[in-house]
Every structure is written in C-alpha cells, then in structure tokens.
Amino acid sequence: MNKFKLPIIIFAVVFIISAAALIFFINKDTEKDTTKRVEAPSWIHETGSSGRLPITSKVAKSPSATERNETAKKTASEKIAVKKAKSGSNKSAETATSNIAETVNKFKNDIVTDVFLENLAGYVADNYQPAGSLPFKPKSGYSSASFKGINTYFGLNLMGLMPEAENIISARKSIWENLLYPGTLSKAYEKYYSSFLDLVEEKGITAEKKFAVKGDASEIRAFTAKERADMFKVSAAPLRHVAAVLTSIAENPDLVQAMDGYIKAEKRVERANAVFQKELTDSNYSQSVIAKNKASHAGKILKDAIIVREKIKNGISDKIKTFCTGPCDTPNDAFYIAQWVFRRVKADHNRIESILSGSKLLSKLAKQMEDRAEAIKNNM
C-alpha cells in the first residue's frame, strides 16, 4: 500500500497547481478591457489601400440586447411624450417627428444587419470584371451589376434583411414600407454608407478571379491596387444609370399612370391567351370548320392584344429616355425599373418623393465611390 502513496501525493500536488493556474488566468482574462478597438489586419494598410481608418472600426454591428432594450424604452418614452403634448400644430409636428424617428430606428435596428452589408459589398466585388478576366477577357474593366440583378439577388431570400414577417412576401412589403417612409432613406444612408464603402474595399482586397495569361493558360490571383481602384470607378456607373432612370420616372408622374394602362393591357393578353388555348384544343379534337374558325378568331384577338401591350411598353420606354437627363440607355432596363416603381407607389403615391430622394442618394454614392477610387490611386 505504501508504494502507492508517493504517486498519489504527486498527482494531488499537480492537480492543485493546475487548478490554481487555471483560476488565475480566467480572472486575468475577465479583467481585460473589452471596449478596446481591435485593429484591422496589416494588409488593410498596405500600399494601394485607400489609407482609411481600420475597417473593423467602421463596420456596422448588429445591436446588442441592451441596445435594443434602450431603443425600445426610448421609443416608448417618445410615444408617451407625444400623447401628453399640447393639441394643435405643435402636437402634429411632434407626432410626425416621432413617427419618423420610430420608423428610422426600426429600420436601423430590426431590418438592416451587418450580414446584409457584407452581402451587398460582396455583390459589388463579385460583379466587377477586371480587364483580362475569364471567361470574357474584356479589354477594360466593367461592372455587371444591375437593378434587376440586385433586386433578384436580395429579393429571393433577403440575404441579411431581417424584418418581422411570416413569409417572404410579407417581408418584402415590410421592408419597403419602412424604407420608403418619409425621411428613412436619408437617415439610413448617412448611417451605413461609410461602413459599406469600407466593406467594398475589404472585399476587393480579399477577392480573387481567374485571369488569362499567355496562350491558353490561366491563373487565379487577387486584384492589384489599380484594379481595386477601377472596381470602385466602374461600379459607380450602374448607380448613375439607375439614379437617372428613377429621376425621370419620379419627376414625371404620367409615366406611372401609363404603367397602369400597361398592366391592364397585360391582363387582356392573359385572358385572350386563355380563350385561344381553349379554342385551339377544341379545334384539334373536333376538326370541324366552326371550331377552327373560332380558334382562328381567338388567335387574332390574342395577336391584337399583344400588339397593344407592346405599343404601350415601347411608348413608356421611349418617354423615359426622352425625359432622362443622364445615362438611361444602357442597360436597357428602364421599363423594368418603371414596373418596380409602379408596384411600390400604386398603394401610396406619396412614396414617389421617397423614390426621388433615393435616386439622389444613388448619385451621391456613385460620387463617393469615384472618390474612393481616387484615394486608392493616390495611395499607390
């Protein structure tokens, strides 16, 4: 029995020392200042970056539970203050201000997340096609981003937008109700644009694409500093295009009303096609002259309905280009954008002012992207 005493004593001593060390390091770690800013990786400051502050200090963060509770308490206090305010014009003004603040806070705290900003920045970087990149090997860099592309990209599964909704349709409706509320767009833009530009630059630094080299060979490499600057420059072009189209639509309400005529013409085509398909099926079964004549007549009605629909569509597209004072021609998606605007404003025509405000913000963002391109060039 004595031969086991020494190992047991040694094991006990080692166990006590280990436990004491563990407790010491845990206490030391919990005393660290968790509010201290973490610097970005060294490559952020390498030659060719814009030379801005560490990106990690600019990225938008999802609000903590404490922040959410404070916001909720603040909103509740604002509501109580509004109810107790004096009647008359002062009360109306205070109520309007409170409503805007509440909507902006909801949009900032509950809908936009840092995941959305990451995905949006990734979309910009992924759609940049540098000169010589595969598979198209363009002679100069360009952006393949488009209004329809980004609407589809985020519209199918929201990609980081988190409204409180039971399904995707209700979620989209909630997003636009909040985003197009007067004052929300400009407030949200001021909060997020700087973080967004920093994230785009970070995505450009870490991105890799396949490039053609001599012969049929290829290589996968990161973007050069010149290409990162070019990414910002060419990515501003789609923004200016959408801004120009939105402005021409928002400043000419007749275009939105014309869309109502197109929707009606489209429904006539659907009804005419349903009749034609039925008559055609009956004609194939009966083989009678009367049935064939009915199918032929239904086909003519369908053809005429399509012609009317296309005339309205082409007329709207031509009018947009006539009113446009910017780069509206390329890509040829003006009509798609007009349809999008019609769906947003048909229930509330006052939203047209928010859309006009949004077009100005897109132009502003395009200018800031071009400025970031120059900053990268100057730091090369």
mmCIF file of C-alpha atoms in Angstrom:
data_model
loop_
_atom_site.group_PDB
_atom_site.id
_atom_site.type_symbol
_atom_site.label_atom_id
_atom_site.label_comp_id
_atom_site.label_asym_id
_atom_site.label_seq_id
_atom_site.Cartn_x
_atom_site.Cartn_y
_atom_site.Cartn_z
ATOM 1 C CA MET A 1 0.000 0.000 0.000
ATOM 2 C CA ASN A 2 2.918 2.323 0.787
ATOM 3 C CA LYS A 3 4.124 2.067 -2.818
ATOM 4 C CA PHE A 4 1.002 3.960 -3.970
ATOM 5 C CA LYS A 5 1.332 6.862 -1.531
ATOM 6 C CA LEU A 6 4.070 8.745 -3.433
ATOM 7 C CA PRO A 7 2.285 8.754 -6.855
ATOM 8 C CA ILE A 8 -0.956 9.813 -5.148
ATOM 9 C CA ILE A 9 0.786 12.716 -3.399
ATOM 10 C CA ILE A 10 2.468 13.821 -6.653
ATOM 11 C CA PHE A 11 -0.861 13.669 -8.533
ATOM 12 C CA ALA A 12 -2.588 15.743 -5.825
ATOM 13 C CA VAL A 13 0.118 18.434 -5.910
ATOM 14 C CA VAL A 14 -0.016 18.674 -9.734
ATOM 15 C CA PHE A 15 -3.840 18.874 -9.668
ATOM 16 C CA ILE A 16 -3.825 21.707 -7.099
ATOM 17 C CA ILE A 17 -1.206 23.698 -9.061
ATOM 18 C CA SER A 18 -3.124 23.259 -12.347
ATOM 19 C CA ALA A 19 -6.400 24.384 -10.786
ATOM 20 C CA ALA A 20 -4.753 27.441 -9.241
ATOM 21 C CA ALA A 21 -3.175 28.391 -12.592
ATOM 22 C CA LEU A 22 -6.500 27.996 -14.400
ATOM 23 C CA ILE A 23 -8.307 30.241 -11.903
ATOM 24 C CA PHE A 24 -5.512 32.838 -12.165
ATOM 25 C CA PHE A 25 -5.702 33.079 -15.989
ATOM 26 C CA ILE A 26 -9.505 33.167 -16.010
ATOM 27 C CA ASN A 27 -9.510 36.078 -13.574
ATOM 28 C CA LYS A 28 -6.830 37.855 -15.561
ATOM 29 C CA ASP A 29 -8.741 37.414 -18.836
ATOM 30 C CA THR A 30 -12.028 38.724 -17.419
ATOM 31 C CA GLU A 31 -10.241 41.880 -16.266
ATOM 32 C CA LYS A 32 -9.336 42.800 -19.891
ATOM 33 C CA ASP A 33 -10.829 45.935 -21.437
ATOM 34 C CA THR A 34 -13.341 44.527 -23.949
ATOM 35 C CA THR A 35 -14.151 48.018 -25.251
ATOM 36 C CA LYS A 36 -10.688 48.451 -26.736
ATOM 37 C CA ARG A 37 -10.820 48.756 -30.545
ATOM 38 C CA VAL A 38 -9.329 45.853 -32.455
ATOM 39 C CA GLU A 39 -7.083 46.992 -35.287
ATOM 40 C CA ALA A 40 -7.652 45.696 -38.803
ATOM 41 C CA PRO A 41 -5.197 43.198 -40.303
ATOM 42 C CA SER A 42 -1.962 44.705 -41.597
ATOM 43 C CA TRP A 43 -2.916 44.157 -45.240
ATOM 44 C CA ILE A 44 -5.643 46.807 -44.912
ATOM 45 C CA HIS A 45 -2.903 49.450 -44.655
ATOM 46 C CA GLU A 46 -0.665 48.097 -47.409
ATOM 47 C CA THR A 47 0.215 50.218 -50.440
ATOM 48 C CA GLY A 48 -2.809 50.544 -52.662
ATOM 49 C CA SER A 49 -5.463 50.739 -49.989
ATOM 50 C CA SER A 50 -7.343 53.987 -49.518
ATOM 51 C CA GLY A 51 -5.476 54.639 -46.271
ATOM 52 C CA ARG A 52 -8.671 54.994 -44.245
ATOM 53 C CA LEU A 53 -9.205 54.075 -40.620
ATOM 54 C CA PRO A 54 -9.218 50.372 -39.695
ATOM 55 C CA ILE A 55 -12.181 48.757 -41.359
ATOM 56 C CA THR A 56 -13.173 46.903 -38.211
ATOM 57 C CA SER A 57 -13.874 50.209 -36.511
ATOM 58 C CA LYS A 58 -16.306 51.216 -39.248
ATOM 59 C CA VAL A 59 -18.322 48.043 -39.824
ATOM 60 C CA ALA A 60 -21.939 48.290 -38.733
ATOM 61 C CA LYS A 61 -22.718 45.996 -35.838
ATOM 62 C CA SER A 62 -25.998 44.330 -35.001
ATOM 63 C CA PRO A 63 -27.408 45.931 -31.832
ATOM 64 C CA SER A 64 -26.971 44.084 -28.587
ATOM 65 C CA ALA A 65 -29.863 43.132 -26.368
ATOM 66 C CA THR A 66 -29.065 46.092 -24.113
ATOM 67 C CA GLU A 67 -29.112 48.496 -27.055
ATOM 68 C CA ARG A 68 -32.437 47.057 -28.248
ATOM 69 C CA ASN A 69 -33.944 47.494 -24.769
ATOM 70 C CA GLU A 70 -32.684 51.081 -24.569
ATOM 71 C CA THR A 71 -34.126 51.815 -28.020
ATOM 72 C CA ALA A 72 -37.447 50.268 -27.046
ATOM 73 C CA LYS A 73 -37.568 52.317 -23.846
ATOM 74 C CA LYS A 74 -36.677 55.467 -25.759
ATOM 75 C CA THR A 75 -39.377 54.807 -28.341
ATOM 76 C CA ALA A 76 -41.944 54.138 -25.625
ATOM 77 C CA SER A 77 -40.970 57.382 -23.883
ATOM 78 C CA GLU A 78 -41.340 59.286 -27.143
ATOM 79 C CA LYS A 79 -44.844 57.840 -27.636
ATOM 80 C CA ILE A 80 -45.888 58.865 -24.113
ATOM 81 C CA ALA A 81 -44.448 62.349 -24.638
ATOM 82 C CA VAL A 82 -46.419 62.740 -27.846
ATOM 83 C CA LYS A 83 -49.683 61.728 -26.143
ATOM 84 C CA LYS A 84 -49.131 64.301 -23.395
ATOM 85 C CA ALA A 85 -48.161 67.110 -25.776
ATOM 86 C CA LYS A 86 -50.430 70.080 -26.318
ATOM 87 C CA SER A 87 -53.048 69.955 -29.062
ATOM 88 C CA GLY A 88 -52.732 71.962 -32.261
ATOM 89 C CA SER A 89 -49.944 72.363 -34.777
ATOM 90 C CA ASN A 90 -47.183 71.760 -32.239
ATOM 91 C CA LYS A 91 -48.667 68.365 -31.360
ATOM 92 C CA SER A 92 -48.931 67.426 -35.055
ATOM 93 C CA ALA A 93 -45.305 68.382 -35.674
ATOM 94 C CA GLU A 94 -44.111 66.404 -32.659
ATOM 95 C CA THR A 95 -46.144 63.370 -33.735
ATOM 96 C CA ALA A 96 -44.683 63.477 -37.259
ATOM 97 C CA THR A 97 -41.146 63.768 -35.895
ATOM 98 C CA SER A 98 -41.743 60.872 -33.501
ATOM 99 C CA ASN A 99 -43.153 58.700 -36.280
ATOM 100 C CA ILE A 100 -40.128 59.319 -38.498
ATOM 101 C CA ALA A 101 -37.727 58.617 -35.631
ATOM 102 C CA GLU A 102 -39.582 55.431 -34.745
ATOM 103 C CA THR A 103 -39.568 54.189 -38.361
ATOM 104 C CA VAL A 104 -35.884 55.025 -38.849
ATOM 105 C CA ASN A 105 -34.973 53.262 -35.595
ATOM 106 C CA LYS A 106 -36.974 50.209 -36.617
ATOM 107 C CA PHE A 107 -35.246 50.107 -39.989
ATOM 108 C CA LYS A 108 -31.781 50.568 -38.484
ATOM 109 C CA ASN A 109 -32.210 48.183 -35.555
ATOM 110 C CA ASP A 110 -34.560 45.484 -36.787
ATOM 111 C CA ILE A 111 -34.190 45.175 -40.576
ATOM 112 C CA VAL A 112 -30.655 46.013 -41.781
ATOM 113 C CA THR A 113 -27.978 43.713 -40.359
ATOM 114 C CA ASP A 114 -24.219 43.555 -40.766
ATOM 115 C CA VAL A 115 -24.828 40.368 -42.785
ATOM 116 C CA PHE A 116 -26.789 42.416 -45.326
ATOM 117 C CA LEU A 117 -23.969 44.969 -45.642
ATOM 118 C CA GLU A 118 -21.447 42.138 -46.099
ATOM 119 C CA ASN A 119 -23.595 40.572 -48.829
ATOM 120 C CA LEU A 120 -24.169 43.898 -50.560
ATOM 121 C CA ALA A 121 -20.440 44.643 -50.597
ATOM 122 C CA GLY A 122 -19.784 41.109 -51.825
ATOM 123 C CA TYR A 123 -22.287 41.624 -54.648
ATOM 124 C CA VAL A 124 -20.351 44.706 -55.815
ATOM 125 C CA ALA A 125 -16.993 42.896 -55.749
ATOM 126 C CA ASP A 126 -18.349 39.724 -57.385
ATOM 127 C CA ASN A 127 -19.827 41.712 -60.278
ATOM 128 C CA TYR A 128 -16.589 43.526 -61.037
ATOM 129 C CA GLN A 129 -14.989 42.065 -64.150
ATOM 130 C CA PRO A 130 -11.364 43.285 -64.458
ATOM 131 C CA ALA A 131 -9.619 43.610 -67.805
ATOM 132 C CA GLY A 132 -8.394 40.206 -68.996
ATOM 133 C CA SER A 133 -10.517 38.217 -66.536
ATOM 134 C CA LEU A 134 -12.168 34.996 -67.636
ATOM 135 C CA PRO A 135 -14.417 33.916 -69.211
ATOM 136 C CA PHE A 136 -14.966 37.039 -71.361
ATOM 137 C CA LYS A 137 -11.477 38.619 -71.238
ATOM 138 C CA PRO A 138 -12.717 42.227 -71.516
ATOM 139 C CA LYS A 139 -10.261 44.857 -72.731
ATOM 140 C CA SER A 140 -11.243 47.144 -69.871
ATOM 141 C CA GLY A 141 -12.896 46.533 -66.512
ATOM 142 C CA TYR A 142 -16.647 46.844 -66.070
ATOM 143 C CA SER A 143 -19.402 46.067 -63.562
ATOM 144 C CA SER A 144 -22.118 43.574 -64.439
ATOM 145 C CA ALA A 145 -24.280 44.779 -61.517
ATOM 146 C CA SER A 146 -27.792 45.864 -62.474
ATOM 147 C CA PHE A 147 -31.029 46.985 -60.876
ATOM 148 C CA LYS A 148 -32.764 43.751 -61.868
ATOM 149 C CA GLY A 149 -29.803 41.657 -60.760
ATOM 150 C CA ILE A 150 -29.600 43.127 -57.273
ATOM 151 C CA ASN A 151 -33.394 43.096 -56.909
ATOM 152 C CA THR A 152 -33.398 39.370 -57.707
ATOM 153 C CA TYR A 153 -30.323 38.658 -55.582
ATOM 154 C CA PHE A 154 -31.824 40.124 -52.394
ATOM 155 C CA GLY A 155 -35.496 39.620 -53.248
ATOM 156 C CA LEU A 156 -35.464 35.826 -53.247
ATOM 157 C CA ASN A 157 -34.161 35.267 -49.714
ATOM 158 C CA LEU A 158 -33.405 38.815 -48.414
ATOM 159 C CA MET A 159 -29.718 37.989 -47.748
ATOM 160 C CA GLY A 160 -29.427 39.623 -44.333
ATOM 161 C CA LEU A 161 -32.514 41.835 -44.257
ATOM 162 C CA MET A 162 -34.466 40.716 -41.209
ATOM 163 C CA PRO A 163 -37.973 42.212 -40.959
ATOM 164 C CA GLU A 164 -40.549 40.654 -38.667
ATOM 165 C CA ALA A 165 -42.793 38.797 -41.118
ATOM 166 C CA GLU A 166 -44.438 35.409 -41.540
ATOM 167 C CA ASN A 167 -43.383 34.861 -45.164
ATOM 168 C CA ILE A 168 -41.170 36.272 -47.909
ATOM 169 C CA ILE A 169 -43.975 38.344 -49.475
ATOM 170 C CA SER A 170 -44.868 39.989 -46.173
ATOM 171 C CA ALA A 171 -41.159 40.529 -45.506
ATOM 172 C CA ARG A 172 -40.638 42.405 -48.775
ATOM 173 C CA LYS A 173 -43.718 44.527 -48.084
ATOM 174 C CA SER A 174 -42.449 45.363 -44.591
ATOM 175 C CA ILE A 175 -39.017 46.351 -45.903
ATOM 176 C CA TRP A 176 -40.368 48.790 -48.477
ATOM 177 C CA GLU A 177 -42.989 50.223 -46.113
ATOM 178 C CA ASN A 178 -40.191 51.150 -43.723
ATOM 179 C CA LEU A 179 -37.624 52.144 -46.327
ATOM 180 C CA LEU A 180 -39.987 54.425 -48.284
ATOM 181 C CA TYR A 181 -41.367 56.111 -45.186
ATOM 182 C CA PRO A 182 -40.504 59.849 -45.430
ATOM 183 C CA GLY A 183 -37.059 60.539 -44.013
ATOM 184 C CA THR A 184 -35.958 56.920 -43.561
ATOM 185 C CA LEU A 185 -33.804 56.631 -46.686
ATOM 186 C CA SER A 186 -31.597 59.629 -45.977
ATOM 187 C CA LYS A 187 -31.149 58.693 -42.311
ATOM 188 C CA ALA A 188 -30.260 55.097 -43.147
ATOM 189 C CA TYR A 189 -27.864 56.231 -45.859
ATOM 190 C CA GLU A 190 -25.933 58.528 -43.527
ATOM 191 C CA LYS A 191 -25.612 55.698 -41.009
ATOM 192 C CA TYR A 192 -24.391 52.999 -43.372
ATOM 193 C CA TYR A 193 -22.665 54.432 -46.460
ATOM 194 C CA SER A 194 -19.206 54.803 -44.887
ATOM 195 C CA SER A 195 -19.210 51.269 -43.482
ATOM 196 C CA PHE A 196 -20.452 49.970 -46.820
ATOM 197 C CA LEU A 197 -17.612 51.620 -48.772
ATOM 198 C CA ASP A 198 -15.056 50.205 -46.329
ATOM 199 C CA LEU A 199 -16.533 46.733 -46.751
ATOM 200 C CA VAL A 200 -16.414 47.015 -50.550
ATOM 201 C CA GLU A 201 -12.735 47.908 -50.308
ATOM 202 C CA GLU A 202 -12.097 44.967 -47.991
ATOM 203 C CA LYS A 203 -13.899 42.618 -50.406
ATOM 204 C CA GLY A 204 -11.733 43.971 -53.227
ATOM 205 C CA ILE A 205 -8.574 43.230 -51.246
ATOM 206 C CA THR A 206 -9.555 39.643 -50.461
ATOM 207 C CA ALA A 207 -11.256 38.837 -53.803
ATOM 208 C CA GLU A 208 -9.664 36.516 -56.372
ATOM 209 C CA LYS A 209 -10.550 35.932 -60.017
ATOM 210 C CA LYS A 210 -9.262 33.817 -62.857
ATOM 211 C CA PHE A 211 -7.229 35.716 -65.459
ATOM 212 C CA ALA A 212 -5.997 34.731 -68.893
ATOM 213 C CA VAL A 213 -2.215 34.580 -69.373
ATOM 214 C CA LYS A 214 -0.097 33.701 -72.392
ATOM 215 C CA GLY A 215 -1.560 31.044 -74.649
ATOM 216 C CA ASP A 216 -4.497 29.118 -73.250
ATOM 217 C CA ALA A 217 -3.193 29.186 -69.693
ATOM 218 C CA SER A 218 -4.864 30.951 -66.816
ATOM 219 C CA GLU A 219 -4.083 31.961 -63.264
ATOM 220 C CA ILE A 220 -6.105 32.781 -60.164
ATOM 221 C CA ARG A 221 -4.896 35.878 -58.392
ATOM 222 C CA ALA A 222 -6.012 38.767 -56.202
ATOM 223 C CA PHE A 223 -6.802 42.205 -57.589
ATOM 224 C CA THR A 224 -3.970 44.670 -57.964
ATOM 225 C CA ALA A 225 -4.251 48.135 -56.406
ATOM 226 C CA LYS A 226 -5.028 49.540 -59.859
ATOM 227 C CA GLU A 227 -7.837 47.003 -60.308
ATOM 228 C CA ARG A 228 -9.282 47.785 -56.874
ATOM 229 C CA ALA A 229 -9.441 51.463 -57.801
ATOM 230 C CA ASP A 230 -11.025 50.517 -61.126
ATOM 231 C CA MET A 231 -13.600 48.395 -59.283
ATOM 232 C CA PHE A 232 -14.866 51.453 -57.420
ATOM 233 C CA LYS A 233 -14.821 53.597 -60.560
ATOM 234 C CA VAL A 234 -16.772 51.238 -62.844
ATOM 235 C CA SER A 235 -19.182 50.206 -60.059
ATOM 236 C CA ALA A 236 -20.368 53.810 -59.925
ATOM 237 C CA ALA A 237 -21.748 53.550 -63.492
ATOM 238 C CA PRO A 238 -24.753 51.263 -62.677
ATOM 239 C CA LEU A 239 -25.634 53.563 -59.773
ATOM 240 C CA ARG A 240 -25.703 56.629 -62.029
ATOM 241 C CA HIS A 241 -27.817 54.750 -64.586
ATOM 242 C CA VAL A 242 -30.465 53.669 -62.055
ATOM 243 C CA ALA A 243 -30.469 57.141 -60.480
ATOM 244 C CA ALA A 244 -31.108 58.749 -63.876
ATOM 245 C CA VAL A 245 -33.975 56.370 -64.725
ATOM 246 C CA LEU A 246 -35.604 56.735 -61.298
ATOM 247 C CA THR A 247 -35.370 60.516 -61.515
ATOM 248 C CA SER A 248 -37.019 60.638 -64.952
ATOM 249 C CA ILE A 249 -39.873 58.444 -63.666
ATOM 250 C CA ALA A 250 -40.339 60.188 -60.311
ATOM 251 C CA GLU A 251 -40.371 63.666 -61.876
ATOM 252 C CA ASN A 252 -42.981 62.650 -64.480
ATOM 253 C CA PRO A 253 -45.974 61.028 -62.724
ATOM 254 C CA ASP A 254 -47.682 60.434 -66.096
ATOM 255 C CA LEU A 255 -45.239 57.585 -66.645
ATOM 256 C CA VAL A 256 -46.501 55.847 -63.515
ATOM 257 C CA GLN A 257 -50.107 56.321 -64.676
ATOM 258 C CA ALA A 258 -49.154 54.890 -68.072
ATOM 259 C CA MET A 259 -47.933 51.771 -66.283
ATOM 260 C CA ASP A 260 -51.496 51.241 -65.082
ATOM 261 C CA GLY A 261 -52.550 51.069 -68.743
ATOM 262 C CA TYR A 262 -49.800 48.531 -69.428
ATOM 263 C CA ILE A 263 -50.940 46.313 -66.536
ATOM 264 C CA LYS A 264 -54.489 46.324 -67.917
ATOM 265 C CA ALA A 265 -53.195 45.509 -71.412
ATOM 266 C CA GLU A 266 -51.145 42.658 -69.962
ATOM 267 C CA LYS A 267 -54.238 41.204 -68.283
ATOM 268 C CA ARG A 268 -56.115 41.394 -71.596
ATOM 269 C CA VAL A 269 -53.334 39.369 -73.194
ATOM 270 C CA GLU A 270 -53.622 36.745 -70.451
ATOM 271 C CA ARG A 271 -57.374 36.464 -70.893
ATOM 272 C CA ALA A 272 -57.104 36.355 -74.715
ATOM 273 C CA ASN A 273 -54.433 33.655 -74.475
ATOM 274 C CA ALA A 274 -56.639 31.538 -72.162
ATOM 275 C CA VAL A 275 -59.526 31.754 -74.680
ATOM 276 C CA PHE A 276 -57.209 30.962 -77.587
ATOM 277 C CA GLN A 277 -55.747 27.884 -75.872
ATOM 278 C CA LYS A 278 -59.255 26.569 -75.137
ATOM 279 C CA GLU A 279 -60.497 27.141 -78.714
ATOM 280 C CA LEU A 280 -57.322 25.610 -80.136
ATOM 281 C CA THR A 281 -57.773 22.477 -78.014
ATOM 282 C CA ASP A 282 -61.435 22.183 -79.048
ATOM 283 C CA SER A 283 -60.454 22.629 -82.695
ATOM 284 C CA ASN A 284 -57.866 19.847 -82.514
ATOM 285 C CA TYR A 285 -60.415 17.456 -81.005
ATOM 286 C CA SER A 286 -63.430 18.200 -83.248
ATOM 287 C CA GLN A 287 -61.696 19.035 -86.542
ATOM 288 C CA SER A 288 -64.872 20.925 -87.541
ATOM 289 C CA VAL A 289 -64.840 24.109 -89.641
ATOM 290 C CA ILE A 290 -66.710 26.047 -86.947
ATOM 291 C CA ALA A 291 -64.178 25.067 -84.250
ATOM 292 C CA LYS A 292 -61.254 26.012 -86.497
ATOM 293 C CA ASN A 293 -62.831 29.387 -87.257
ATOM 294 C CA LYS A 294 -63.290 30.032 -83.542
ATOM 295 C CA ALA A 295 -59.635 29.174 -82.878
ATOM 296 C CA SER A 296 -58.537 31.429 -85.755
ATOM 297 C CA HIS A 297 -60.657 34.316 -84.438
ATOM 298 C CA ALA A 298 -59.357 33.827 -80.888
ATOM 299 C CA GLY A 299 -55.790 33.827 -82.243
ATOM 300 C CA LYS A 300 -56.385 37.164 -83.986
ATOM 301 C CA ILE A 301 -57.748 38.702 -80.780
ATOM 302 C CA LEU A 302 -54.656 37.452 -78.908
ATOM 303 C CA LYS A 303 -52.332 38.895 -81.551
ATOM 304 C CA ASP A 304 -54.056 42.303 -81.404
ATOM 305 C CA ALA A 305 -53.877 42.318 -77.589
ATOM 306 C CA ILE A 306 -50.127 41.606 -77.705
ATOM 307 C CA ILE A 307 -49.587 44.431 -80.212
ATOM 308 C CA VAL A 308 -51.408 46.914 -77.962
ATOM 309 C CA ARG A 309 -49.426 45.777 -74.921
ATOM 310 C CA GLU A 310 -46.092 46.122 -76.714
ATOM 311 C CA LYS A 311 -47.014 49.576 -78.047
ATOM 312 C CA ILE A 312 -47.708 50.781 -74.519
ATOM 313 C CA LYS A 313 -44.450 49.213 -73.279
ATOM 314 C CA ASN A 314 -42.350 50.792 -76.041
ATOM 315 C CA GLY A 315 -44.119 54.127 -75.512
ATOM 316 C CA ILE A 316 -43.244 54.151 -71.809
ATOM 317 C CA SER A 317 -39.607 53.208 -72.508
ATOM 318 C CA ASP A 318 -39.286 55.947 -75.137
ATOM 319 C CA LYS A 319 -40.815 58.547 -72.808
ATOM 320 C CA ILE A 320 -38.376 57.640 -70.025
ATOM 321 C CA LYS A 321 -35.449 58.154 -72.404
ATOM 322 C CA THR A 322 -36.961 61.441 -73.594
ATOM 323 C CA PHE A 323 -37.267 62.801 -70.059
ATOM 324 C CA CYS A 324 -33.929 61.365 -68.928
ATOM 325 C CA THR A 325 -31.014 63.736 -68.406
ATOM 326 C CA GLY A 326 -28.430 61.054 -67.601
ATOM 327 C CA PRO A 327 -27.166 57.660 -68.798
ATOM 328 C CA CYS A 328 -30.532 55.916 -69.268
ATOM 329 C CA ASP A 329 -29.870 53.897 -72.444
ATOM 330 C CA THR A 330 -27.554 51.170 -71.159
ATOM 331 C CA PRO A 331 -28.510 48.674 -69.895
ATOM 332 C CA ASN A 332 -31.964 48.590 -71.489
ATOM 333 C CA ASP A 333 -33.903 48.070 -68.249
ATOM 334 C CA ALA A 334 -35.825 51.346 -67.979
ATOM 335 C CA PHE A 335 -39.178 49.601 -68.374
ATOM 336 C CA TYR A 336 -38.331 47.038 -65.680
ATOM 337 C CA ILE A 337 -37.492 49.883 -63.298
ATOM 338 C CA ALA A 338 -40.767 51.639 -64.204
ATOM 339 C CA GLN A 339 -42.669 48.451 -63.320
ATOM 340 C CA TRP A 340 -40.846 48.300 -59.996
ATOM 341 C CA VAL A 341 -41.734 51.923 -59.205
ATOM 342 C CA PHE A 342 -45.402 51.318 -60.112
ATOM 343 C CA ARG A 343 -45.621 48.373 -57.693
ATOM 344 C CA ARG A 344 -44.081 50.471 -54.900
ATOM 345 C CA VAL A 345 -46.306 53.552 -55.309
ATOM 346 C CA LYS A 346 -49.678 52.212 -56.519
ATOM 347 C CA ALA A 347 -50.915 51.896 -52.919
ATOM 348 C CA ASP A 348 -49.391 55.207 -51.792
ATOM 349 C CA HIS A 349 -48.475 57.838 -54.387
ATOM 350 C CA ASN A 350 -46.679 59.902 -51.738
ATOM 351 C CA ARG A 351 -43.853 57.349 -51.902
ATOM 352 C CA ILE A 352 -42.766 58.866 -55.202
ATOM 353 C CA GLU A 353 -40.982 61.584 -53.199
ATOM 354 C CA SER A 354 -39.019 58.945 -51.294
ATOM 355 C CA ILE A 355 -38.038 57.300 -54.590
ATOM 356 C CA LEU A 356 -36.850 60.659 -55.922
ATOM 357 C CA SER A 357 -34.833 61.095 -52.735
ATOM 358 C CA GLY A 358 -33.381 57.622 -53.252
ATOM 359 C CA SER A 359 -32.264 58.498 -56.785
ATOM 360 C CA LYS A 360 -30.315 61.469 -55.420
ATOM 361 C CA LEU A 361 -28.671 59.237 -52.806
ATOM 362 C CA LEU A 362 -27.598 56.785 -55.521
ATOM 363 C CA SER A 363 -25.907 59.643 -57.392
ATOM 364 C CA LYS A 364 -24.233 60.686 -54.158
ATOM 365 C CA LEU A 365 -22.986 57.146 -53.534
ATOM 366 C CA ALA A 366 -21.641 56.952 -57.099
ATOM 367 C CA LYS A 367 -19.614 60.128 -56.459
ATOM 368 C CA GLN A 368 -18.280 58.734 -53.182
ATOM 369 C CA MET A 369 -17.240 55.505 -54.927
ATOM 370 C CA GLU A 370 -15.342 57.534 -57.512
ATOM 371 C CA ASP A 371 -13.691 59.499 -54.706
ATOM 372 C CA ARG A 372 -12.638 56.215 -53.063
ATOM 373 C CA ALA A 373 -11.126 55.115 -56.390
ATOM 374 C CA GLU A 374 -9.042 58.292 -56.467
ATOM 375 C CA ALA A 375 -7.984 57.765 -52.849
ATOM 376 C CA ILE A 376 -6.678 54.288 -53.708
ATOM 377 C CA LYS A 377 -4.841 55.620 -56.782
ATOM 378 C CA ASN A 378 -3.219 58.395 -54.772
ATOM 379 C CA ASN A 379 -2.008 55.887 -52.191
ATOM 380 C CA MET A 380 -0.388 53.525 -54.705
#
